[in-house]
Coordinates of C-alpha atoms in Angstrom, one line a residue:
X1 CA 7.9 145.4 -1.4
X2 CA 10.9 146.1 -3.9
X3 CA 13.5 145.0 -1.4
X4 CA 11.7 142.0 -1.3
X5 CA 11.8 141.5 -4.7
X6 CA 15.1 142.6 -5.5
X7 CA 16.1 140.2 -2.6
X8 CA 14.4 137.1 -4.2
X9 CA 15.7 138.0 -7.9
X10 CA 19.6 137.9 -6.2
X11 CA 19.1 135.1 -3.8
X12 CA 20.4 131.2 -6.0
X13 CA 17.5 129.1 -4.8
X14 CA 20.3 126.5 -4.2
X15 CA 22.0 129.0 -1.8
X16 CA 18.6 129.5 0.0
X17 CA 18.1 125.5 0.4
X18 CA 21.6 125.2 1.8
X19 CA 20.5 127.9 4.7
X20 CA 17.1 126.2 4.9
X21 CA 19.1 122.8 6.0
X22 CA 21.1 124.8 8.5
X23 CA 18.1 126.5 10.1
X24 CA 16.1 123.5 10.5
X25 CA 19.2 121.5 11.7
X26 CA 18.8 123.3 15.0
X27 CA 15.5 122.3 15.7
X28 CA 16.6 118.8 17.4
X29 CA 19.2 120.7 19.7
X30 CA 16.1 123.0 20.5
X31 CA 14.4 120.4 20.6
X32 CA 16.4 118.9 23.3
X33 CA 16.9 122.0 25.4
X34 CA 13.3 122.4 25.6
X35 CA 11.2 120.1 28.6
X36 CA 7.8 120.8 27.1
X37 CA 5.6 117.8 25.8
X38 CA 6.5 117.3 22.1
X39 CA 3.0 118.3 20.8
X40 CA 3.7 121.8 22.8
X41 CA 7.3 122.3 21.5
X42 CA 5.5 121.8 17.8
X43 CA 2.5 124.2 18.6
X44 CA 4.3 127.5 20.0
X45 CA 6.8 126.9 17.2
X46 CA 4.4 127.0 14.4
X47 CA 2.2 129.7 16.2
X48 CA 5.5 131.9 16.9
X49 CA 5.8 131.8 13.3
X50 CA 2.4 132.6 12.3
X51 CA 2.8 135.6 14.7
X52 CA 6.3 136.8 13.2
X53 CA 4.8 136.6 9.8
X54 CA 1.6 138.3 10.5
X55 CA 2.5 142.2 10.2
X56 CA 3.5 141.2 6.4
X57 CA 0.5 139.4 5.7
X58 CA -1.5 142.2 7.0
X59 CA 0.8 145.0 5.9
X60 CA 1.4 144.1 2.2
X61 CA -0.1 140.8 1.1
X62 CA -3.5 141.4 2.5
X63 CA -4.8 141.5 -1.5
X64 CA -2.9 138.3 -2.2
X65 CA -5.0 136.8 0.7
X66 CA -8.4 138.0 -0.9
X67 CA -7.3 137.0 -4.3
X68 CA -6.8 133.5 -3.6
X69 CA -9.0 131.2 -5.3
X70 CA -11.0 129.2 -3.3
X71 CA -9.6 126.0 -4.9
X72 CA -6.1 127.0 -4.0
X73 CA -7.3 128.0 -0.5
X74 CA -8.7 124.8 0.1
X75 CA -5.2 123.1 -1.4
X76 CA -3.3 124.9 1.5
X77 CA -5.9 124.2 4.4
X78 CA -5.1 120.5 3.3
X79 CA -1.1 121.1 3.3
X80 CA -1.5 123.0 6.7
X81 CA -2.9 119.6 8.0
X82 CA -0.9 117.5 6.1
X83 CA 2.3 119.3 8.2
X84 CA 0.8 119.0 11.4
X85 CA -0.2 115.3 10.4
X86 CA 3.4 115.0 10.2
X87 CA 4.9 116.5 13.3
X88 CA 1.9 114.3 15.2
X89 CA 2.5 110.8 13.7
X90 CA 6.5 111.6 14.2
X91 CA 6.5 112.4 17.3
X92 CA 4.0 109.7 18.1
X93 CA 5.8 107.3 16.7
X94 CA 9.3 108.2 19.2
X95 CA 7.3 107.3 22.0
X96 CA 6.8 103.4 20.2
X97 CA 9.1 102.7 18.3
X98 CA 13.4 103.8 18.6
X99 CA 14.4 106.8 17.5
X100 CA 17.1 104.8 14.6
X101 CA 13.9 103.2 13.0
X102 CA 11.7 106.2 13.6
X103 CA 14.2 108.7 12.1
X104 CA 14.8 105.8 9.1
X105 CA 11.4 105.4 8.1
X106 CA 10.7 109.2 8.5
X107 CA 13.1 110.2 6.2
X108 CA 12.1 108.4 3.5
X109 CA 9.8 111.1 2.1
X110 CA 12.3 111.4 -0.5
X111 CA 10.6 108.4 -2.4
X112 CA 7.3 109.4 -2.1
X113 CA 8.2 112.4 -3.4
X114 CA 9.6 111.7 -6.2
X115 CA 6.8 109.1 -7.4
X116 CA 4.3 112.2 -6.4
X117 CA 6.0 114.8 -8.6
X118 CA 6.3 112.7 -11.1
X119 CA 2.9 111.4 -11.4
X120 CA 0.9 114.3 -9.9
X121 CA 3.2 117.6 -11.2
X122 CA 4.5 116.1 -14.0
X123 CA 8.4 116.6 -13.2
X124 CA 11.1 115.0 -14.6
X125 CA 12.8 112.5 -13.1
X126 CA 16.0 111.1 -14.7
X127 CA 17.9 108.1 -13.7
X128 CA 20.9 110.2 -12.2
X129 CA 18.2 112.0 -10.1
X130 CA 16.7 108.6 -8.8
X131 CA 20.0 107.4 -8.3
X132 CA 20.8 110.5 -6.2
X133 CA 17.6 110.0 -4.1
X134 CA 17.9 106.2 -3.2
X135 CA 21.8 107.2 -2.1
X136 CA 20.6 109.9 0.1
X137 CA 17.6 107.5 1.7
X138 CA 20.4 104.6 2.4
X139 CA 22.8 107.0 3.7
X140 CA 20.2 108.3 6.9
X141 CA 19.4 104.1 7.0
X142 CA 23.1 103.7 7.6
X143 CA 23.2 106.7 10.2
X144 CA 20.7 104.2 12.1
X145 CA 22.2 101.3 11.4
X146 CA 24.3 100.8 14.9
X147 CA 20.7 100.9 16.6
X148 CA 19.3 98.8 14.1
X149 CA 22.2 96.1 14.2
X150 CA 22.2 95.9 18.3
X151 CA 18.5 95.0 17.9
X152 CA 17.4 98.2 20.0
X153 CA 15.3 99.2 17.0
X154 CA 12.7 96.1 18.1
X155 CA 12.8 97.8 21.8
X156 CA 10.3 99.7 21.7
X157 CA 6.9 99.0 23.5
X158 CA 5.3 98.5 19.9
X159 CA 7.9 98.8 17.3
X160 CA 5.6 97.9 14.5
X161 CA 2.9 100.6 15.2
X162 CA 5.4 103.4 15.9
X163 CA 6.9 102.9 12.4
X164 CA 3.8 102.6 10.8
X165 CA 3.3 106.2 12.6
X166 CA 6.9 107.3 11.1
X167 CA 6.2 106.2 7.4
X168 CA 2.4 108.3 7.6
X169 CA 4.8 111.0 8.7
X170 CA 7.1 110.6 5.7
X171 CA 4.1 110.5 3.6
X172 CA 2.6 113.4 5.3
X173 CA 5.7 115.7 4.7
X174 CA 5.5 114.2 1.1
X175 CA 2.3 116.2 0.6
X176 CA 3.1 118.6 1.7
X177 CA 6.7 119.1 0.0
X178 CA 4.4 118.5 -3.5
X179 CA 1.5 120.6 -2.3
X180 CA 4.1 123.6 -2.0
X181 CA 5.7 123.1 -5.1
X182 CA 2.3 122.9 -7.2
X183 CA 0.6 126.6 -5.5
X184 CA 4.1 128.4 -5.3
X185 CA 3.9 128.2 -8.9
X186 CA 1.1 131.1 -8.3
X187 CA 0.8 132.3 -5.2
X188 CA 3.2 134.7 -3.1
X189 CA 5.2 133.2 -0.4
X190 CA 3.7 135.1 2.7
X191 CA 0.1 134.6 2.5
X192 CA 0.5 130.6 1.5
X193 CA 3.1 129.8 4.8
X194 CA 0.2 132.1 6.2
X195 CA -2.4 130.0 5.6
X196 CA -0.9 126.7 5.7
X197 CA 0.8 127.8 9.6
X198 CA -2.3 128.5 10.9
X199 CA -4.3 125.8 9.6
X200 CA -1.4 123.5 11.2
X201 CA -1.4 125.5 14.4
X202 CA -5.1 124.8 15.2
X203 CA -4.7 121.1 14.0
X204 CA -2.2 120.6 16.4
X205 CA -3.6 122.5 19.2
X206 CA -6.4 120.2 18.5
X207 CA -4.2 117.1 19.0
X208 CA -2.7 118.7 22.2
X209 CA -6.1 118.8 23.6
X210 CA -7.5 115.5 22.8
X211 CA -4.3 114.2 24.5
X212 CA -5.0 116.6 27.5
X213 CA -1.7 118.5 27.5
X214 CA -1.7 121.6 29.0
X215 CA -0.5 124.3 26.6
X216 CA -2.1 126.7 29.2
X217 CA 0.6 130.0 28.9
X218 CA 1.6 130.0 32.7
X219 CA 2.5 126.6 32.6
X220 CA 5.9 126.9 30.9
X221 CA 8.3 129.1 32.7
X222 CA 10.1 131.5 30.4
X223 CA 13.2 129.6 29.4
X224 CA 10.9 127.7 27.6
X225 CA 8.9 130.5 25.5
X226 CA 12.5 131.8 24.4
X227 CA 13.2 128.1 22.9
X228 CA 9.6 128.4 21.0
X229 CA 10.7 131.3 19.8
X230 CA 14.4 130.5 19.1
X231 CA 12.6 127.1 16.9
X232 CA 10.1 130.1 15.0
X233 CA 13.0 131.7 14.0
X234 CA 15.8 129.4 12.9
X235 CA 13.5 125.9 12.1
X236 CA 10.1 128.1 11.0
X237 CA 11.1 131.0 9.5
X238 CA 14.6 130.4 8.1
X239 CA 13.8 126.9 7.5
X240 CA 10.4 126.2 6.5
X241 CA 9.6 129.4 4.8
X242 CA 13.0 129.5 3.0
X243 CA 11.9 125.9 1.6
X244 CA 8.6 127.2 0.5
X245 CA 10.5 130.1 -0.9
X246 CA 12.9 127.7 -3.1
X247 CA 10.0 125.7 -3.7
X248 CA 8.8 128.3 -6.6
X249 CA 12.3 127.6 -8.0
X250 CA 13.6 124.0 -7.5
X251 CA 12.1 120.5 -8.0
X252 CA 10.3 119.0 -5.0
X253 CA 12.0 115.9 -5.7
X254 CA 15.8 117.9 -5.0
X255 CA 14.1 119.7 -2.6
X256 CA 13.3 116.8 -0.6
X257 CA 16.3 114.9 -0.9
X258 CA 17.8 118.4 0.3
X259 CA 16.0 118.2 3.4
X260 CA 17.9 114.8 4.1
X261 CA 20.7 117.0 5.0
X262 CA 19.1 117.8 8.5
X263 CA 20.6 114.9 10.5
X264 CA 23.5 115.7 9.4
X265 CA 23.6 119.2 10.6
X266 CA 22.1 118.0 13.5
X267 CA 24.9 115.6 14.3
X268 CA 27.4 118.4 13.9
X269 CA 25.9 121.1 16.3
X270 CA 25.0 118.3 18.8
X271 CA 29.1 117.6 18.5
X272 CA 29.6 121.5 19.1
X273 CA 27.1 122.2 21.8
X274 CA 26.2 119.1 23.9
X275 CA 29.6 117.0 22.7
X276 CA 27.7 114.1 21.5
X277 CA 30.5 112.5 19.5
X278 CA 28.5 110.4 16.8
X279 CA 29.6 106.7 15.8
X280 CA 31.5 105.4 12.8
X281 CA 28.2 104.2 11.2
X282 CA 26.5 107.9 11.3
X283 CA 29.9 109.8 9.9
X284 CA 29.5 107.0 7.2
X285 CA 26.1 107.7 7.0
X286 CA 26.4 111.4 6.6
X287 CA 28.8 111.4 4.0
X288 CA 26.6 109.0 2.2
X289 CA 23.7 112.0 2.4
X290 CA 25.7 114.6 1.2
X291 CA 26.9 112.6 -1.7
X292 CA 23.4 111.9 -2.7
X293 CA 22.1 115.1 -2.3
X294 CA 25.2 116.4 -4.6
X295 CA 24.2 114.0 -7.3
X296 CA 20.9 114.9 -7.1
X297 CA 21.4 118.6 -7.3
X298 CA 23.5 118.4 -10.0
X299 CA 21.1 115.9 -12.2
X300 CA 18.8 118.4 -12.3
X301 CA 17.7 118.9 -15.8
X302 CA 19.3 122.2 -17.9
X303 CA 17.4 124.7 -17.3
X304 CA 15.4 124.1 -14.2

């Protein structure tokens, strides 16, 4: 596919990242708009996007798919649990714990991240990177910090075990931020996000059914299937991919902190759309991100 290539060669991976935040901002106003059970919302989105990739898979990359070692097959069947592992213990977690400490603890991945790729892929880390990293973490802390300091982040039914959910979550997306940035190294985008999306779409069909929701097709009217599909597009296929895309490119520990950026984004289209107005302590707290994120990027070593 020479477009494809040419496409790639032109795109800054920096650039890509930056649309990457923006797509998957939109997946908490989807999110919202959408009445399905959680588990639901995060099965049709990743099986949408399995489905939208497909004709490539099968159209160009089906030698890529046959080529893969069976050692870097079994890496992305892990990663493909590893994300639904994530959206499960996330989303788990909101139903124990408040969505300030949920969303705090989440976020975090950052850290383990960085330690990962440092000790696993052997990436460099400098000081002005760490620095950038531990800003980014406080400033989605502060976002949460008005539920935090009202005490409604010890409301929940049982606050202790929904963010020990949130931080397996942040671990979880840890893997498989590191996993990504290890096989994109040598294998082409498609068939890996093909692999890993279906892996994670039977996983979490899996979960749906030992929780005994329906994810029957005729039990979501179709307001709801255009939602699934909008979240394929925007959050799966412009964000996820795009990440795995950059991934090749940019340090999982910048990617990462990168991803911080989400809450923000989300904050801004929930202004725009459903005219939530956020508090002092999460336009602090945004800023905060963005400035981390900034000195992160730019810590990045000459070169990389």
């Amino acid at each position: 596919m020479t477009w494809l290539a040419t496409l790639e060669e032109r795109t800054p991976p920096m650039a890509a990242l930056a649309v990457s935040v923006v797509a998957i901002s939109t997946s908490a106003i989807l999110v919202r708009f959408s009445d399905a059970p959680s588990v639901v919302k995060a099965l049709y989105r990743v099986v949408f996007t399995t489905l939208l990739l497909a004709p490539f898979t099968v159209t160009h990359y089906r030698d890529d798919l046959r080529a893969l070692s069976v050692s870097d097959a079994l890496v992305a069947v892990v990663t493909g649990v590893a994300l639904a592992a994530h959206f499960a213990a996330w989303f788990e977690s909101l139903e124990w714990t408040t969505v300030a400490a949920s969303v705090t603890l989440v976020q975090s991945q950052p850290l383990f991240v960085a330690l990962g790729a440092a000790l696993l892929l052997d990436e460099t880390i400098n000081r002005r990177m760490v620095a950038g990293i531990v800003v980014s973490v406080a400033g989605v802390a502060f976002m949460s910090l008005g539920g935090l300091l009202s005490g409604a982040a010890l409301a929940g039914a049982r606050p202790l075990y929904g963010d020990a959910l949130a931080l397996v979550g942040a671990v979880m997306a840890a893997g498989y931020v590191l996993a990504g940035r290890s096989l994109r190294q040598r294998v082409a985008l498609v068939p890996y996000v093909t692999v890993v999306y279906s892996v994670c779409a039977v996983a979490l069909l899996a979960v749906a059914l030992a929780e005994g929701v329906t994810v029957a097709p005729t039990a979501y009217p179709p307001e709801e299937w255009l939602l699934f599909l909008a979240m394929a597009v925007g959050p799966g296929i412009f964000g996820h991919t795009v990440i795995n895309w950059a991934l090749k490119y940019v340090e999982s520990s910048v990617v990462s902190v990168t991803l911080l950026g989400e809450p923000v984004g989300s904050t801004l289209l929930a202004l725009v759309l459903l005219s939530e107005a956020p508090d002092v302590f999460t336009v602090t707290g945004g800023a905060v991100v963005l400035a981390g994120i900034y000195v992160t990027a730019r810590a990045r070593p000459s070169g990389a």
